[in-house]
Structures are given as structure tokens and as C-alpha cells.
Amino acid sequence: MKTDDKKIVKDYFNAVGFERWRNIYGDGEVNTVQKNIREGHKQTIETVVNWLKTDENLSELTICDAGCGTGSLAIPLAKEGATVYASDISEKMVEEAKTQAQTALGENHNINFFVSDLEAISGKYHTVICLDVLIHYPDQDIQGMVKHLADCAESRFIISFAPKTFFLTFLKKVGEFFPGPSKTTRAYQHSEAEVIKILQDNGFEIKRQGMTSTKFYYSRILEGVRH
């Protein structure tokens, strides 16, 4: 990945983006669009947590939450007994996630937090999860990012992304006509077929699929398991 791509994301989430997304992921006052995004993100988290709970072995798993944000996935997984390794490119996000985890789980929780971009994550984990992160990176970066995370996953890889469809592309183009705070932010959509191919090329087959659709939030969720 180009250094500039990572720097843009890192700088954004350590500055204005941190406050914006902390509010969206939290429970404070937000505008109508942000509230809709909050609900969509919550639904995506619930889908993934329910998948893993259904398997009834969370307490036996090590899970890498790649791009953990404020801990909205790591915390419920830890509550269910998983050992979680949660990272984010933003130091501010990681500090907020630590605070949220201490509030929800106490001081001696089973989440290991660290600051890292996706391509610097190391180690092996039963499951690697990367939710709502790819939207910040263009197509040319995705293959390398997904391959690296796939190499860290011993058994399962769960990923979500904004699907590239004619309708969503049209909505984004419409949004670009509006100036000021209403203007669309830097966001990328990705071809589902291409993401599936990358997973298959790295030894995974698709087991479960999900889709979250709200008025301002669209996320395709794929679970790949090793052959």
C-alpha cells in the first residue's frame, strides 16, 4: 500500500475523524445520517457476533480484530470469553477502545490492544476479523491488505466492505454535488466478486454471507474458512 494512503487514514482518525466516529459508534447526540450509520454498524457487529456465538466455542478462540475502532466488536467478543487482539491505525481510537473495555469489562479483561496499520499486524490467530475498514482504501490496496490478514488467520477470516453496485455508486455521485458538511467523505466501494476471489486465492471458501442495508450504510459481510 502506498504510504500516503495509510498516512491519510491515520491522520484523519487521529484528528477530526476521531471525534466524528467516536460519536457515531457511541450513544451521544448525532445527526440523522450519523444515527443511521450507527445503526447499520451495530447491525453488522451483531451479525458477526451471532455467527461466532452460534458455533459455541468462543471461549476457545484467539481473535484478531483488525481495525478495532472504539472496541464495538472486541468488547462483546471478550464478554463471550474469546481472547481478543485488537488493533487500529489510530492511537486515539485505541485509547478510546481501552477506556470502553475497562468500563465494560473491568481492569483485568481479555483484550490486548495495540496500535498498528493492517499490513503491520503479525502473529497467528484462529480468526481474523476486519469490519468496515476497506471503505477507507482504494482498490489497488485491497489485494495486499487482504492477503496479509489472510496469512494471519489459521482457520477463519471475516471481512466486510461497501459493495460496488450501480445504485451505491450513483448515490455517492449525487452526494458529491452537496457542499460543506453534507459533502460525501473519502469512501471506496469494492467488487464482491473480486474480494471473494482474493479470499479463494488465499485458501478460503465462503461459508456464511450477510448484508447490512440502511439508508446511509451498506456493508457486505463474508466469512471465509480454510479448506
Short mmCIF file of C-alpha atoms in Angstrom, two decimals:
data_model
loop_
_atom_site.label_atom_id
_atom_site.label_comp_id
_atom_site.label_asym_id
_atom_site.label_seq_id
_atom_site.Cartn_x
_atom_site.Cartn_y
_atom_site.Cartn_z
CA MET A 1 0.00 0.00 0.00
CA LYS A 2 1.18 3.50 -0.71
CA THR A 3 2.44 5.31 2.38
CA ASP A 4 0.18 8.26 1.50
CA ASP A 5 -2.95 6.10 1.79
CA LYS A 6 -2.06 4.96 5.28
CA LYS A 7 -1.00 8.45 6.33
CA ILE A 8 -4.30 9.97 5.18
CA VAL A 9 -6.30 7.43 7.17
CA LYS A 10 -4.06 7.70 10.23
CA ASP A 11 -4.13 11.49 10.27
CA TYR A 12 -7.90 11.56 9.76
CA PHE A 13 -8.67 9.21 12.64
CA ASN A 14 -6.25 10.97 14.97
CA ALA A 15 -7.90 14.33 14.25
CA VAL A 16 -11.41 15.31 13.10
CA GLY A 17 -12.31 11.73 12.20
CA PHE A 18 -11.75 10.53 15.76
CA GLU A 19 -14.40 12.77 17.28
CA ARG A 20 -16.82 12.12 14.43
CA TRP A 21 -16.59 8.33 14.57
CA ARG A 22 -16.40 8.12 18.35
CA ASN A 23 -19.77 9.88 18.39
CA ILE A 24 -21.18 7.63 15.68
CA TYR A 25 -20.03 4.45 17.45
CA GLY A 26 -21.14 5.78 20.83
CA ASP A 27 -24.53 6.73 22.22
CA GLY A 28 -24.35 10.53 22.23
CA GLU A 29 -26.26 13.04 20.14
CA VAL A 30 -25.71 12.69 16.39
CA ASN A 31 -27.46 13.90 13.27
CA THR A 32 -29.88 11.80 11.23
CA VAL A 33 -27.25 10.47 8.80
CA GLN A 34 -24.82 9.58 11.58
CA LYS A 35 -27.56 7.86 13.56
CA ASN A 36 -28.39 5.75 10.52
CA ILE A 37 -24.72 4.80 10.08
CA ARG A 38 -24.54 3.96 13.79
CA GLU A 39 -27.49 1.59 13.44
CA GLY A 40 -26.00 -0.03 10.34
CA HIS A 41 -22.63 -0.59 12.01
CA LYS A 42 -24.38 -2.02 15.06
CA GLN A 43 -26.27 -4.48 12.86
CA THR A 44 -23.02 -5.61 11.21
CA ILE A 45 -21.42 -6.18 14.62
CA GLU A 46 -24.47 -8.13 15.80
CA THR A 47 -24.40 -10.33 12.70
CA VAL A 48 -20.78 -11.31 13.24
CA VAL A 49 -21.11 -11.82 16.99
CA ASN A 50 -24.18 -14.03 16.44
CA TRP A 51 -22.28 -16.10 13.84
CA LEU A 52 -19.49 -16.77 16.32
CA LYS A 53 -21.83 -17.43 19.26
CA THR A 54 -23.73 -19.98 17.18
CA ASP A 55 -20.53 -22.04 16.87
CA GLU A 56 -20.44 -22.28 20.70
CA ASN A 57 -16.64 -22.24 21.01
CA LEU A 58 -15.78 -18.55 21.50
CA SER A 59 -14.03 -19.17 24.82
CA GLU A 60 -11.52 -21.38 22.98
CA LEU A 61 -10.63 -18.86 20.28
CA THR A 62 -7.96 -16.26 19.69
CA ILE A 63 -9.39 -13.47 17.53
CA CYS A 64 -7.65 -10.60 15.77
CA ASP A 65 -9.90 -7.55 15.44
CA ALA A 66 -8.11 -5.64 12.69
CA GLY A 67 -9.25 -2.01 12.69
CA CYS A 68 -11.00 -2.18 16.06
CA GLY A 69 -12.15 1.45 16.25
CA THR A 70 -13.60 2.11 19.69
CA GLY A 71 -13.93 -1.59 20.55
CA SER A 72 -17.50 -2.19 19.37
CA LEU A 73 -16.64 -5.73 18.22
CA ALA A 74 -13.75 -6.60 20.55
CA ILE A 75 -15.72 -5.93 23.73
CA PRO A 76 -18.73 -8.21 23.04
CA LEU A 77 -16.40 -10.97 21.83
CA ALA A 78 -14.35 -10.67 25.03
CA LYS A 79 -17.57 -10.80 27.07
CA GLU A 80 -18.25 -14.16 25.45
CA GLY A 81 -14.85 -15.45 26.55
CA ALA A 82 -12.70 -15.02 23.44
CA THR A 83 -9.10 -13.84 23.73
CA VAL A 84 -9.02 -10.77 21.52
CA TYR A 85 -6.10 -8.93 19.94
CA ALA A 86 -7.47 -5.57 18.82
CA SER A 87 -5.58 -3.01 16.78
CA ASP A 88 -6.23 0.23 14.96
CA ILE A 89 -4.10 2.60 12.90
CA SER A 90 -5.27 5.47 15.14
CA GLU A 91 -3.67 5.83 18.56
CA LYS A 92 -6.67 7.87 19.71
CA MET A 93 -9.07 5.12 18.68
CA VAL A 94 -7.05 2.52 20.58
CA GLU A 95 -7.00 4.66 23.71
CA GLU A 96 -10.77 5.14 23.48
CA ALA A 97 -11.24 1.39 22.98
CA LYS A 98 -9.15 0.71 26.09
CA THR A 99 -11.33 3.08 28.09
CA GLN A 100 -14.50 1.47 26.79
CA ALA A 101 -13.17 -2.01 27.59
CA GLN A 102 -12.25 -1.06 31.15
CA THR A 103 -15.71 0.39 31.68
CA ALA A 104 -17.47 -2.66 30.25
CA LEU A 105 -15.17 -5.46 31.44
CA GLY A 106 -13.08 -4.10 34.30
CA GLU A 107 -9.31 -3.74 34.54
CA ASN A 108 -8.43 -7.41 34.02
CA HIS A 109 -10.10 -8.00 30.69
CA ASN A 110 -9.05 -10.41 27.94
CA ILE A 111 -8.40 -7.86 25.17
CA ASN A 112 -4.88 -6.99 24.07
CA PHE A 113 -4.83 -3.56 22.42
CA PHE A 114 -2.11 -2.18 20.17
CA VAL A 115 -1.62 0.49 17.52
CA SER A 116 -0.94 -0.89 14.04
CA ASP A 117 -1.93 -0.50 10.42
CA LEU A 118 -3.36 -3.62 8.79
CA GLU A 119 -0.19 -4.61 6.97
CA ALA A 120 1.93 -4.46 10.13
CA ILE A 121 -0.24 -6.89 12.11
CA SER A 122 1.74 -10.03 12.94
CA GLY A 123 1.12 -13.37 14.58
CA LYS A 124 -1.34 -16.21 14.03
CA TYR A 125 -4.96 -16.22 15.20
CA HIS A 126 -7.76 -18.72 14.90
CA THR A 127 -9.99 -16.00 13.43
CA VAL A 128 -9.16 -12.65 11.85
CA ILE A 129 -11.97 -10.10 11.54
CA CYS A 130 -11.82 -6.83 9.61
CA LEU A 131 -15.07 -4.85 9.62
CA ASP A 132 -15.83 -1.51 7.95
CA VAL A 133 -12.17 -0.78 7.21
CA LEU A 134 -11.80 -1.37 3.47
CA ILE A 135 -14.06 1.61 2.76
CA HIS A 136 -11.07 3.84 3.56
CA TYR A 137 -8.75 2.28 0.94
CA PRO A 138 -8.83 2.19 -2.90
CA ASP A 139 -8.97 -0.98 -4.99
CA GLN A 140 -5.24 -1.12 -5.68
CA ASP A 141 -4.51 -1.53 -1.96
CA ILE A 142 -7.04 -4.25 -1.18
CA GLN A 143 -5.36 -7.37 -2.54
CA GLY A 144 -2.19 -6.87 -0.49
CA MET A 145 -4.10 -5.93 2.65
CA VAL A 146 -6.47 -8.89 2.46
CA LYS A 147 -3.66 -11.34 1.62
CA HIS A 148 -1.64 -10.20 4.63
CA LEU A 149 -4.59 -10.57 7.01
CA ALA A 150 -5.45 -13.93 5.46
CA ASP A 151 -1.92 -15.14 6.23
CA CYS A 152 -2.58 -14.34 9.91
CA ALA A 153 -5.80 -16.40 10.00
CA GLU A 154 -5.33 -20.07 10.83
CA SER A 155 -8.95 -21.12 10.38
CA ARG A 156 -11.33 -18.26 9.55
CA PHE A 157 -11.40 -14.76 8.07
CA ILE A 158 -14.44 -12.47 8.34
CA ILE A 159 -14.46 -9.24 6.35
CA SER A 160 -16.97 -6.53 5.50
CA PHE A 161 -16.90 -3.87 2.78
CA ALA A 162 -19.14 -1.46 0.90
CA PRO A 163 -20.20 -3.39 -2.21
CA LYS A 164 -19.66 -1.80 -5.59
CA THR A 165 -23.08 -1.60 -7.24
CA PHE A 166 -24.58 0.80 -9.76
CA PHE A 167 -27.07 2.10 -7.17
CA LEU A 168 -24.48 2.85 -4.48
CA THR A 169 -22.11 4.41 -6.98
CA PHE A 170 -24.95 6.65 -8.12
CA LEU A 171 -25.76 7.69 -4.54
CA LYS A 172 -22.14 8.60 -3.90
CA LYS A 173 -22.00 10.69 -7.08
CA VAL A 174 -25.17 12.54 -6.04
CA GLY A 175 -23.62 13.27 -2.66
CA GLU A 176 -20.62 14.89 -4.29
CA PHE A 177 -22.83 17.73 -5.56
CA PHE A 178 -23.58 18.88 -2.00
CA PRO A 179 -21.06 21.29 -0.45
CA GLY A 180 -19.82 21.72 3.12
CA PRO A 181 -20.65 19.30 5.95
CA SER A 182 -23.11 17.39 3.78
CA LYS A 183 -20.45 16.51 1.21
CA THR A 184 -19.54 12.83 0.98
CA THR A 185 -16.32 11.79 2.70
CA ARG A 186 -13.49 9.77 1.16
CA ALA A 187 -15.08 6.35 0.79
CA TYR A 188 -14.37 3.41 -1.52
CA GLN A 189 -16.61 0.60 -2.73
CA HIS A 190 -15.27 -2.80 -3.74
CA SER A 191 -16.40 -5.57 -6.05
CA GLU A 192 -17.77 -8.54 -4.16
CA ALA A 193 -16.54 -10.92 -6.85
CA GLU A 194 -13.01 -9.53 -6.52
CA VAL A 195 -13.00 -9.80 -2.72
CA ILE A 196 -14.26 -13.39 -2.93
CA LYS A 197 -11.55 -14.24 -5.48
CA ILE A 198 -8.84 -12.83 -3.20
CA LEU A 199 -10.15 -14.98 -0.34
CA GLN A 200 -10.30 -18.07 -2.54
CA ASP A 201 -6.79 -17.43 -3.90
CA ASN A 202 -5.57 -17.41 -0.29
CA GLY A 203 -7.10 -20.74 0.65
CA PHE A 204 -10.58 -19.80 1.90
CA GLU A 205 -14.04 -20.88 0.87
CA ILE A 206 -17.11 -18.80 1.68
CA LYS A 207 -19.18 -20.30 4.49
CA ARG A 208 -21.58 -17.53 5.57
CA GLN A 209 -22.64 -14.26 3.99
CA GLY A 210 -24.56 -11.27 5.30
CA MET A 211 -25.69 -7.86 4.16
CA THR A 212 -26.49 -4.77 6.21
CA SER A 213 -28.56 -2.15 4.39
CA THR A 214 -29.79 1.06 5.93
CA LYS A 215 -30.45 4.37 4.24
CA PHE A 216 -26.86 5.62 4.53
CA TYR A 217 -24.93 2.44 5.37
CA TYR A 218 -24.32 -0.63 3.21
CA SER A 219 -21.97 -3.43 4.22
CA ARG A 220 -21.44 -6.85 2.69
CA ILE A 221 -20.13 -9.42 5.19
CA LEU A 222 -18.23 -12.57 4.16
CA GLU A 223 -16.93 -15.42 6.28
CA GLY A 224 -14.15 -17.45 4.71
CA VAL A 225 -12.94 -20.73 6.23
CA ARG A 226 -9.78 -22.59 5.30
CA HIS A 227 -10.17 -25.67 3.10
#
